[in-house]
CSV table of C-alpha atoms in Angstrom, one decimal:
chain,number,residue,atom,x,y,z
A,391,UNK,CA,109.3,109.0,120.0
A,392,UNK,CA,113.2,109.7,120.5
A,393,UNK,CA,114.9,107.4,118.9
A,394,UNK,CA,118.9,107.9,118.7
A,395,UNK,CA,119.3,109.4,115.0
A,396,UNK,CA,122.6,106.7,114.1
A,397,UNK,CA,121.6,106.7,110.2
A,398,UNK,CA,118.9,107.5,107.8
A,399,UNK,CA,117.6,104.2,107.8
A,400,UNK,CA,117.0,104.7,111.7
A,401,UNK,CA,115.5,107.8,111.2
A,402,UNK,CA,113.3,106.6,108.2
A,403,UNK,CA,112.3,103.6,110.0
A,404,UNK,CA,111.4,105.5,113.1
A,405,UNK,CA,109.3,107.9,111.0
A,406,UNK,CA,107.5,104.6,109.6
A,407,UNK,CA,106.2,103.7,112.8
A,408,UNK,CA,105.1,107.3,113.8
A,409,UNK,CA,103.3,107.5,111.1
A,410,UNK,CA,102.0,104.0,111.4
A,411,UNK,CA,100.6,105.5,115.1
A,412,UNK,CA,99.5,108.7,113.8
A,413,UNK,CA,97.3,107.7,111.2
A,414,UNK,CA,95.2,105.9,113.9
A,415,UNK,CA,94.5,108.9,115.5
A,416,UNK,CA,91.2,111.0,115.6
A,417,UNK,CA,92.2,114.2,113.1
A,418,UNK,CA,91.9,116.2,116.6
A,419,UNK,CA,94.5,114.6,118.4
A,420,UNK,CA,96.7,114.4,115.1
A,421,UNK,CA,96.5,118.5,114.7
A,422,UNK,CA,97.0,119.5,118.8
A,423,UNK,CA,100.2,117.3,118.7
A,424,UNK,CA,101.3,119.2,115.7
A,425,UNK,CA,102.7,121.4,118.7
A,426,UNK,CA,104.6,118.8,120.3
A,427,UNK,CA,107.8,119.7,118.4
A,428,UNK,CA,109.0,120.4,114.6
A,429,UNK,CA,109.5,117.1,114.0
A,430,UNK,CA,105.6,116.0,114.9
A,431,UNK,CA,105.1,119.0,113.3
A,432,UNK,CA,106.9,118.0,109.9
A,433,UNK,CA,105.4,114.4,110.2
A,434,UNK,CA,102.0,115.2,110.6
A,435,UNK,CA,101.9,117.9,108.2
A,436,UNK,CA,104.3,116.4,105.3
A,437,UNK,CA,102.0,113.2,105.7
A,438,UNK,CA,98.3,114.8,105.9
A,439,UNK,CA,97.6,118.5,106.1
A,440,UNK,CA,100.5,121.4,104.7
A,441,UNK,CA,100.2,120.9,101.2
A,442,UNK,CA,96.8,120.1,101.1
A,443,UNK,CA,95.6,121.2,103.8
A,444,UNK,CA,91.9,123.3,103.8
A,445,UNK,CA,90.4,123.8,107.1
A,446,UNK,CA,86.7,124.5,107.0
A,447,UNK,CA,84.4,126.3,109.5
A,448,UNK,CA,82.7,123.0,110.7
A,449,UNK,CA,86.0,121.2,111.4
A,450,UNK,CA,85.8,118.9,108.3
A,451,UNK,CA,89.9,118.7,106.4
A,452,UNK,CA,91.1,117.2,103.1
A,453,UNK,CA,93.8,115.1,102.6
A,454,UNK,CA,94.6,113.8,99.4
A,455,UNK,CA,92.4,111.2,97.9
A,456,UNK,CA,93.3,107.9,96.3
A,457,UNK,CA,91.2,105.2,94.5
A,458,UNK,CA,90.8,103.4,97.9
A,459,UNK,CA,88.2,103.3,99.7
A,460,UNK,CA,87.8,101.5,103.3
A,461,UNK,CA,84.5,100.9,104.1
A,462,UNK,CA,82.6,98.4,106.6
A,463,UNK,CA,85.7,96.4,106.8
A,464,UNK,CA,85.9,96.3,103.0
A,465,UNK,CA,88.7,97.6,100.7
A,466,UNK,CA,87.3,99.1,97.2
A,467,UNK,CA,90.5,99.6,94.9
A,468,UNK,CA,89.9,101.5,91.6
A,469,UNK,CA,91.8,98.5,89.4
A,470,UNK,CA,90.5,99.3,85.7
A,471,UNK,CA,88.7,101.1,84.2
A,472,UNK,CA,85.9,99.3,84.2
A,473,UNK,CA,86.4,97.4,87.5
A,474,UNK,CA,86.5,98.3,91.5
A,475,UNK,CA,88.2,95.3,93.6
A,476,UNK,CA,86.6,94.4,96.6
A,477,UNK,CA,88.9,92.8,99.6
A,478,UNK,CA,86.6,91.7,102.8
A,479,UNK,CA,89.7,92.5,105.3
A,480,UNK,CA,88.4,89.8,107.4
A,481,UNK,CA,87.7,86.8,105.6
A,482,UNK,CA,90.5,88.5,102.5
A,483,UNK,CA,87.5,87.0,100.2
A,484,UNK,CA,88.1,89.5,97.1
A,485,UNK,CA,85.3,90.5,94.7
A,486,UNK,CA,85.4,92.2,91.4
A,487,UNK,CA,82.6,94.8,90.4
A,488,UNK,CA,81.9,95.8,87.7
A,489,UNK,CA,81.2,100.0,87.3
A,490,UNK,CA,78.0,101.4,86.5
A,491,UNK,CA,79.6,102.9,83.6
A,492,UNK,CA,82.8,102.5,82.0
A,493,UNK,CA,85.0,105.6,81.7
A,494,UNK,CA,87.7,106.2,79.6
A,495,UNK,CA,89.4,108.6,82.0
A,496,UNK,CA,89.0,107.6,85.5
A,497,UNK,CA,90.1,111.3,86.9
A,498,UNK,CA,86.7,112.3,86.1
A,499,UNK,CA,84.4,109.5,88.2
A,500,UNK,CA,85.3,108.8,91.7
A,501,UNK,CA,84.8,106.3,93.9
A,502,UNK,CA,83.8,107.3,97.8
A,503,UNK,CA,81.9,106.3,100.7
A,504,UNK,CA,79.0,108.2,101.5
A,505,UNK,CA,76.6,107.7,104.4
A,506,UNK,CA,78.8,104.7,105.1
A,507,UNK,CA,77.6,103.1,101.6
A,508,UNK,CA,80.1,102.5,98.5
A,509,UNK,CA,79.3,105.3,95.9
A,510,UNK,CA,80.3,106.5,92.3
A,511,UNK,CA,80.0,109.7,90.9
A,512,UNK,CA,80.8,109.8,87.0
A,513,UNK,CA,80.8,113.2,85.1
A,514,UNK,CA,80.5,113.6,81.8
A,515,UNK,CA,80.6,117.2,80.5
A,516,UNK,CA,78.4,119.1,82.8
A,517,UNK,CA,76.4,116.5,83.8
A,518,UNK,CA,77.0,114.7,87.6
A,519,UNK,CA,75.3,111.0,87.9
A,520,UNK,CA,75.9,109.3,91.1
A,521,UNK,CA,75.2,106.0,91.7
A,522,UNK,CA,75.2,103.7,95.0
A,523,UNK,CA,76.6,100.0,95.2
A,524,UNK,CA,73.2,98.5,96.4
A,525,UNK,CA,74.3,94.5,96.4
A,526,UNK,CA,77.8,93.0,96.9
A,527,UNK,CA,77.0,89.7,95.6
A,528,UNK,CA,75.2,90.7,92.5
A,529,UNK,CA,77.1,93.7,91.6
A,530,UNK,CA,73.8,96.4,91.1
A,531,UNK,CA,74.5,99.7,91.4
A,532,UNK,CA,71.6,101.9,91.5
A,533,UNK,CA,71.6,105.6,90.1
A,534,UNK,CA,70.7,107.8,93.1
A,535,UNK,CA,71.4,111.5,91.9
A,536,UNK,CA,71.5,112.7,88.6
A,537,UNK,CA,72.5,116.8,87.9
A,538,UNK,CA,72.8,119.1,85.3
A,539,UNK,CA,75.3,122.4,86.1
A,540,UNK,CA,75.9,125.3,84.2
A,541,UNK,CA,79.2,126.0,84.7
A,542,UNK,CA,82.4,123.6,84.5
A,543,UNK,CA,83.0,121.1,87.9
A,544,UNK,CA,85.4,118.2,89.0
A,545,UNK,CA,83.9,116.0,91.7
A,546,UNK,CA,86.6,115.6,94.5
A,547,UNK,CA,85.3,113.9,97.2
A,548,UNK,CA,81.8,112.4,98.7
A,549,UNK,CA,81.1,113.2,102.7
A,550,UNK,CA,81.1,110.6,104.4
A,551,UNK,CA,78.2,111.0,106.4
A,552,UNK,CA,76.4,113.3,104.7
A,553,UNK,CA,74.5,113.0,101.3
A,554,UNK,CA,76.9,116.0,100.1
A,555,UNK,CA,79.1,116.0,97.2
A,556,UNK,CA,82.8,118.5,97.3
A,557,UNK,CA,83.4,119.8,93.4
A,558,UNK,CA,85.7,121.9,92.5
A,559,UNK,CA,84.4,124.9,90.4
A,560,UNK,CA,87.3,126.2,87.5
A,561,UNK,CA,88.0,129.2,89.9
A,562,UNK,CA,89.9,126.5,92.1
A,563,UNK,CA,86.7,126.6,94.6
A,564,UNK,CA,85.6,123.8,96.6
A,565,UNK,CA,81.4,123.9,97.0
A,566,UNK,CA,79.5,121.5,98.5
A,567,UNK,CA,76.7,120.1,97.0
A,568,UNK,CA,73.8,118.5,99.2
A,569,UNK,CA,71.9,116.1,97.1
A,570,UNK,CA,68.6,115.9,98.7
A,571,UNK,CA,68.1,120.0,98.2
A,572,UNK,CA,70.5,120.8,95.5
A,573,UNK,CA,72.0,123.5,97.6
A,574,UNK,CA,75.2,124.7,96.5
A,575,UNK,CA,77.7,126.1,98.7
A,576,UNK,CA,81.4,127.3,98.9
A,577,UNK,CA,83.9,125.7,100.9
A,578,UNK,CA,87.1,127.1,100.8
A,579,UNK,CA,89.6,128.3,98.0
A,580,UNK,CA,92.4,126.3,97.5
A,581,UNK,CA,95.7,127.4,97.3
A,582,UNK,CA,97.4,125.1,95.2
A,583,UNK,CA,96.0,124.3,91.7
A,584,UNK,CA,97.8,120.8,91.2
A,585,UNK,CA,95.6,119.2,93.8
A,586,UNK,CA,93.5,116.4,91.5
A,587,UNK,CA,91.6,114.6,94.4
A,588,UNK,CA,90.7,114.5,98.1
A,589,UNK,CA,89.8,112.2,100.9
A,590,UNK,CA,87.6,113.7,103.5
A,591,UNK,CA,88.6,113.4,107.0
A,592,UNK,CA,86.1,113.3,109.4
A,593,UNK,CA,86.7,113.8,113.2
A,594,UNK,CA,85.2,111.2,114.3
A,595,UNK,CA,86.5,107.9,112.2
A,596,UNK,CA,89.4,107.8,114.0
A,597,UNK,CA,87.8,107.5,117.1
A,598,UNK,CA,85.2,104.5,115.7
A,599,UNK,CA,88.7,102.5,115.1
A,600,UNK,CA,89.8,102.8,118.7
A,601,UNK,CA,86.5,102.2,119.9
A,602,UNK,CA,85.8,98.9,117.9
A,603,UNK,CA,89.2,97.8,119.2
A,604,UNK,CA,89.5,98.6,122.7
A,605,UNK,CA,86.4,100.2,123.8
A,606,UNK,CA,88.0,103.3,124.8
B,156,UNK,CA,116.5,51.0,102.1
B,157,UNK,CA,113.3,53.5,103.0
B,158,UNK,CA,114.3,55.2,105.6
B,159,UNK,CA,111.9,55.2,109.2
B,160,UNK,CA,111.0,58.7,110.4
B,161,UNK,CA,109.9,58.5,113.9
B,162,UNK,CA,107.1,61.1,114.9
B,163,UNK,CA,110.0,62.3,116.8
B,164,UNK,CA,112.0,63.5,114.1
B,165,UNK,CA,109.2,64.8,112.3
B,166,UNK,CA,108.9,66.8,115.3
B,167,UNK,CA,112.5,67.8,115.6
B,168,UNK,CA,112.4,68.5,111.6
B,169,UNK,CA,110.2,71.2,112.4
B,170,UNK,CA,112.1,73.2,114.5
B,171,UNK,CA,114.3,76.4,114.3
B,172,UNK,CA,116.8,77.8,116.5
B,173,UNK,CA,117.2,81.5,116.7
B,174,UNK,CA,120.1,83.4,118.1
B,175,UNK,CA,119.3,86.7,119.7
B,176,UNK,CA,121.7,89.9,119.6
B,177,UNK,CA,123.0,89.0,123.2
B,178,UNK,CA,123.5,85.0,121.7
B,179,UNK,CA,120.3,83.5,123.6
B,180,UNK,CA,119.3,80.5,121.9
B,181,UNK,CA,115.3,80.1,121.4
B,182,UNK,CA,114.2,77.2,119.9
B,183,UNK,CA,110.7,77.6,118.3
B,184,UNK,CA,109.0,75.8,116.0
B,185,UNK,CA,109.3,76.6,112.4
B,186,UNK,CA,105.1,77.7,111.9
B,187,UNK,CA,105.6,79.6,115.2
B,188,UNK,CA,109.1,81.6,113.7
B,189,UNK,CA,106.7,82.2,110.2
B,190,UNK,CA,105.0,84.6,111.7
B,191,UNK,CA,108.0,87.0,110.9
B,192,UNK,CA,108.1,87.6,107.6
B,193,UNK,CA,111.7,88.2,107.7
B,194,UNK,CA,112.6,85.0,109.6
B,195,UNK,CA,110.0,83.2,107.0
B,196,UNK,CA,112.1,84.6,104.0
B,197,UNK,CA,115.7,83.4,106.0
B,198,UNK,CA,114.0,80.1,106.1
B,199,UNK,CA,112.9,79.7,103.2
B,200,UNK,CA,116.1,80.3,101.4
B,201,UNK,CA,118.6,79.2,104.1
B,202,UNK,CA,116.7,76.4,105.1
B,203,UNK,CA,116.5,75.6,108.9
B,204,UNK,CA,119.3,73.6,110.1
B,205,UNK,CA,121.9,75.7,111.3
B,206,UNK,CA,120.7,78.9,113.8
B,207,UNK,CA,119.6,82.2,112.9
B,208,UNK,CA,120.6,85.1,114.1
B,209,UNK,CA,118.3,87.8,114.8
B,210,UNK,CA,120.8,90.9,115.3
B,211,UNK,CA,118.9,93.8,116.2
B,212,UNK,CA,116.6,92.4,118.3
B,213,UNK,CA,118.2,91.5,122.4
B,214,UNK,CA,116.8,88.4,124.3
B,215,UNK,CA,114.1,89.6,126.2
B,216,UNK,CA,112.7,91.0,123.4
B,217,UNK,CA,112.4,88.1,121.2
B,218,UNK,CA,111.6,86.0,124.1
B,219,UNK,CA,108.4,88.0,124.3
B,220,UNK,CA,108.0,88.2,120.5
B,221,UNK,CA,108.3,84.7,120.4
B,222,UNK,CA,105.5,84.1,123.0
B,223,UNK,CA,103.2,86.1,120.7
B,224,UNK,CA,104.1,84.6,117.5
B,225,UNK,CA,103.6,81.1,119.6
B,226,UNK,CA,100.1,82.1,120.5
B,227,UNK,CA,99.7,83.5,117.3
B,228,UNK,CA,100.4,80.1,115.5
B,229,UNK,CA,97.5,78.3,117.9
B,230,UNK,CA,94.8,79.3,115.8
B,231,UNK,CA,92.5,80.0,118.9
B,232,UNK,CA,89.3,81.5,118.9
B,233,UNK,CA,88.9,85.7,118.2
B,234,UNK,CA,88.0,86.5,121.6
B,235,UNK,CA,90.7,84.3,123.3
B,236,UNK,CA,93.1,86.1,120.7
B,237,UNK,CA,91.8,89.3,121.2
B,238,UNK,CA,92.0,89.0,125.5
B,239,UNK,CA,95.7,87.7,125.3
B,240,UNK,CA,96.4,90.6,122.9
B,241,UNK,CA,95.3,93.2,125.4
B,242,UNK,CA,97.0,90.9,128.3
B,243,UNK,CA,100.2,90.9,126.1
B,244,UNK,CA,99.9,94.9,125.8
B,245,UNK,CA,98.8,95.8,129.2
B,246,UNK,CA,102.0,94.3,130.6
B,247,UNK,CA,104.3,95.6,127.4
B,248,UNK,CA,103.2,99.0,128.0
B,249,UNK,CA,104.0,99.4,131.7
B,250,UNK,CA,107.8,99.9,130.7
B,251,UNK,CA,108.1,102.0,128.0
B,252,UNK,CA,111.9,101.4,126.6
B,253,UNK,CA,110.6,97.2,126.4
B,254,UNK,CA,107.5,98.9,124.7
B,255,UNK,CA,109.7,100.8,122.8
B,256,UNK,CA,112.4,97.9,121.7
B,257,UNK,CA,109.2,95.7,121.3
B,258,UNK,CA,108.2,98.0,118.8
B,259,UNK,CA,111.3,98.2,116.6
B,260,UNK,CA,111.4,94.8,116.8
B,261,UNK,CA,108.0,93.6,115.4
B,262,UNK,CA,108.8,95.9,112.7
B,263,UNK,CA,112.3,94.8,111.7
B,264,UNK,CA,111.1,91.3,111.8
B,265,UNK,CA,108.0,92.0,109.6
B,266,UNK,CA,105.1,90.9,112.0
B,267,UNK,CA,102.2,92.8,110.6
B,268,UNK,CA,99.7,91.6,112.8
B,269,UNK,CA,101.8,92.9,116.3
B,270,UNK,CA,102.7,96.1,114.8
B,271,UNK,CA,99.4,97.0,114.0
B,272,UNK,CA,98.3,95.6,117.7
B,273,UNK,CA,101.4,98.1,118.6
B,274,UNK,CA,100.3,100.5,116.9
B,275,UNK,CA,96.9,100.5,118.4
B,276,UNK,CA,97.6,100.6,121.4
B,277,UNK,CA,100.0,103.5,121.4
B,278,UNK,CA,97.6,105.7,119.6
B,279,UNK,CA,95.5,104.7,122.9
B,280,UNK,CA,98.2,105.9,124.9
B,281,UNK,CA,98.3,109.0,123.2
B,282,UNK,CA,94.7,110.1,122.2
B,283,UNK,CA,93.6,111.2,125.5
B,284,UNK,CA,96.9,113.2,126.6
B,285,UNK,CA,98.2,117.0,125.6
B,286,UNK,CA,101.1,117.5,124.2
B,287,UNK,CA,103.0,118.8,126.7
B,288,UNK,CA,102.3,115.7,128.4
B,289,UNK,CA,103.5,113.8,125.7
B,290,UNK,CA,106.8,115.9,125.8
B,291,UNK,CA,107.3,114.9,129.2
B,292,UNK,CA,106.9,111.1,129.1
B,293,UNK,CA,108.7,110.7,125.9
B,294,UNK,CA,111.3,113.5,126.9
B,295,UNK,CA,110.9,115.7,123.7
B,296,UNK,CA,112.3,119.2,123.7
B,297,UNK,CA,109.8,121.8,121.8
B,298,UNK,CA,111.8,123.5,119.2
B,299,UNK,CA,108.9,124.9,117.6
B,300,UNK,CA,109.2,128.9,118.1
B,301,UNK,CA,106.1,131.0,120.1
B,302,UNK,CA,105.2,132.4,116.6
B,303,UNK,CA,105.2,128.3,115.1
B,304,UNK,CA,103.1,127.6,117.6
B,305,UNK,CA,101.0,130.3,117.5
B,306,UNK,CA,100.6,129.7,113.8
B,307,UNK,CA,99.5,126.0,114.3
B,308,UNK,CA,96.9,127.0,117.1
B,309,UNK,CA,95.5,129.8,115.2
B,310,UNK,CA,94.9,127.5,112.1
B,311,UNK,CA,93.7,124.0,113.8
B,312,UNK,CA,92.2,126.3,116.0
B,313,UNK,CA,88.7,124.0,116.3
B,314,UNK,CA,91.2,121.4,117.6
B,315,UNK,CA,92.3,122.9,120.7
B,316,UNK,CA,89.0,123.8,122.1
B,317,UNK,CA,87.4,121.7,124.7
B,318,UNK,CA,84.7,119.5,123.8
């Protein structure tokens, strides 16, 4: 979008609405118009990919994660520490839940979707349990997974269609861990050591939210 | 002496007059100018009597932002909604500096609900084009360099294949 660069604000405001586009974009459109020009370039990568950017061999990317998580039309916001907020985007009927465990530090659990179901993963030590929201109304989480490693971890991220877990080992390696066989396998490296969380991006949730809306 | 309001006024009492950047008058009613967050703020703290200006935002374009906030304030049934929404941006889209302006304007005048329709229906536009395509209809130069570009295609490499 050219819009006349008069100030700043212009310019910032114009850069809101981009980005406002962009992020509705399947992850393949989003990285083939990083070619457009520089300043698609900048936008896309400043927002999404540079800094944190890890492409993998099967076309799966991180960007960094927060303690959101939008799922079935649902927004699941870390609040507390012992609470996730729930706000049905539809109705905007809000619902608290309690965790399955209460952590002191909430860098260490995560919240995720995985295989389109709300999940948490709480480490303690070298020990992984991950549990699944079973019932909204009631609150139940069920423990589905329960591991034991023998070397150090963070958990970074759930897949979100897979039953895989992404940890990241204390040599700054990203593994995937697949529940249902225990297979362990690396990822990537990352480059930059500050990186505390991600979001997985999958190539094809972009193209559901088009879809849903305009049957494209 | 208790004073009669006629259904009239009550009526009347319930409208707002807003003054485009080109000084067209639009009078609305006031649930119908709420829809804009920013105009709801105005109201709210300059009350409605005397007209307000909308600045940035020309005739034509708050004519039509008008007509969705109007439709917006019905309270009609989701699928009536949703097939005037896609009436509304069929017709927007078809010139792109109105699209454009429209654009701006729904987000300088804080209407959530159009600039996520907006936005929608841009990212439609764009999903299915290549990006030299979308230099050419939005007239954007490539500055990137040959090695840039390289760079970019060698890394998001999966992304320029064909499905």
């Amino acid at each position: 979008m050219e819009v006349p660069k008069k100030s700043n604000t212009a310019k910032r405001l114009a850069d809101d609405i981009l980005i406002n586009i962009l992020i509705r974009l399947p992850p393949k459109s989003l990285c083939k118009f990083m070619v457009i020009s520089k300043a698609w370039h900048s936008l896309i990568s400043d927002a999404y990919w540079e800094k944190f950017q890890v492409s993998t061999k099967i076309g799966t990317s991180f960007i960094p994660y927060s303690r959101r998580v939008y799922l079935n039309g649902i927004i699941h916001i870390v609040a507390s520490k012992r609470h996730v907020v729930a706000i049905d985007l539809d109705s905007m009927v809000c619902r608290r839940i309690e965790m399955p465990v209460i952590k002191p530090l909430i860098r260490n659990a995560l919240l995720g979707n995985l295989t389109r179901s709300l999940h948490y993963a709480d480490k303690r030590n070298k020990e992984m349990n991950i549990w699944m929201l079973k019932d909204y109304e009631s609150g139940e989480w069920v423990l589905k997974h329960s591991v034991v490693f023998e070397v150090g971890f963070n958990v970074m991220a759930f897949h979100p269609e897979m039953d895989i877990v992404f940890l990241r080992m204390l040599n700054n390696k990203i593994m995937s861990y697949k529940m249902s066989n225990g297979e362990l396998k690396e990822v990537c490296k990352l480059r930059h050591k500050s990186m505390r969380g991600f979001f997985v991006f999958s190539p094809f949730f972009g193209e559901d939210v088009l879809e849903s809306k305009f049957g494209v | 002496m208790a004073t009669i309001i006629t259904k009239e006024q009550q009526e009347k009492e319930k409208m707002v007059t807003l003054v485009s950047s080109d000084s067209e008058k639009f009078v609305v009613e006031q649930k119908v100018a709420e829809k804009s967050h920013v105009i709801k703020m105005v109201m709210n703290c300059c009350g409605i009597e005397s007209p307000i200006p909308v600045r940035r935002v020309k005739g034509d374009i708050l004519k039509s932002i008008l007509e969705y906030c109007e439709k917006h304030s019905k309270g009609e049934a989701q699928e009536v909604m949703e097939k005037w929404d896609k009436e509304y941006m069929d017709k927007a889209e078809k010139d792109l500096v109105f699209f454009h302006d429209l654009m701006l304007a729904s987000h300088f005048l804080h209407i959530q609900e159009l600039v996520d329709l907006i936005a929608v229906t841009f990212a439609g536009m764009l999903k299915m084009k290549s990006p030299e395509e979308i230099r050419q209809k939005f007239n954007i130069n490539n500055d990137l360099t040959k090695e840039q570009e390289e760079h970019i295609m060698t890394t998001f490499g999966w992304a320029f294949q064909p499905i």
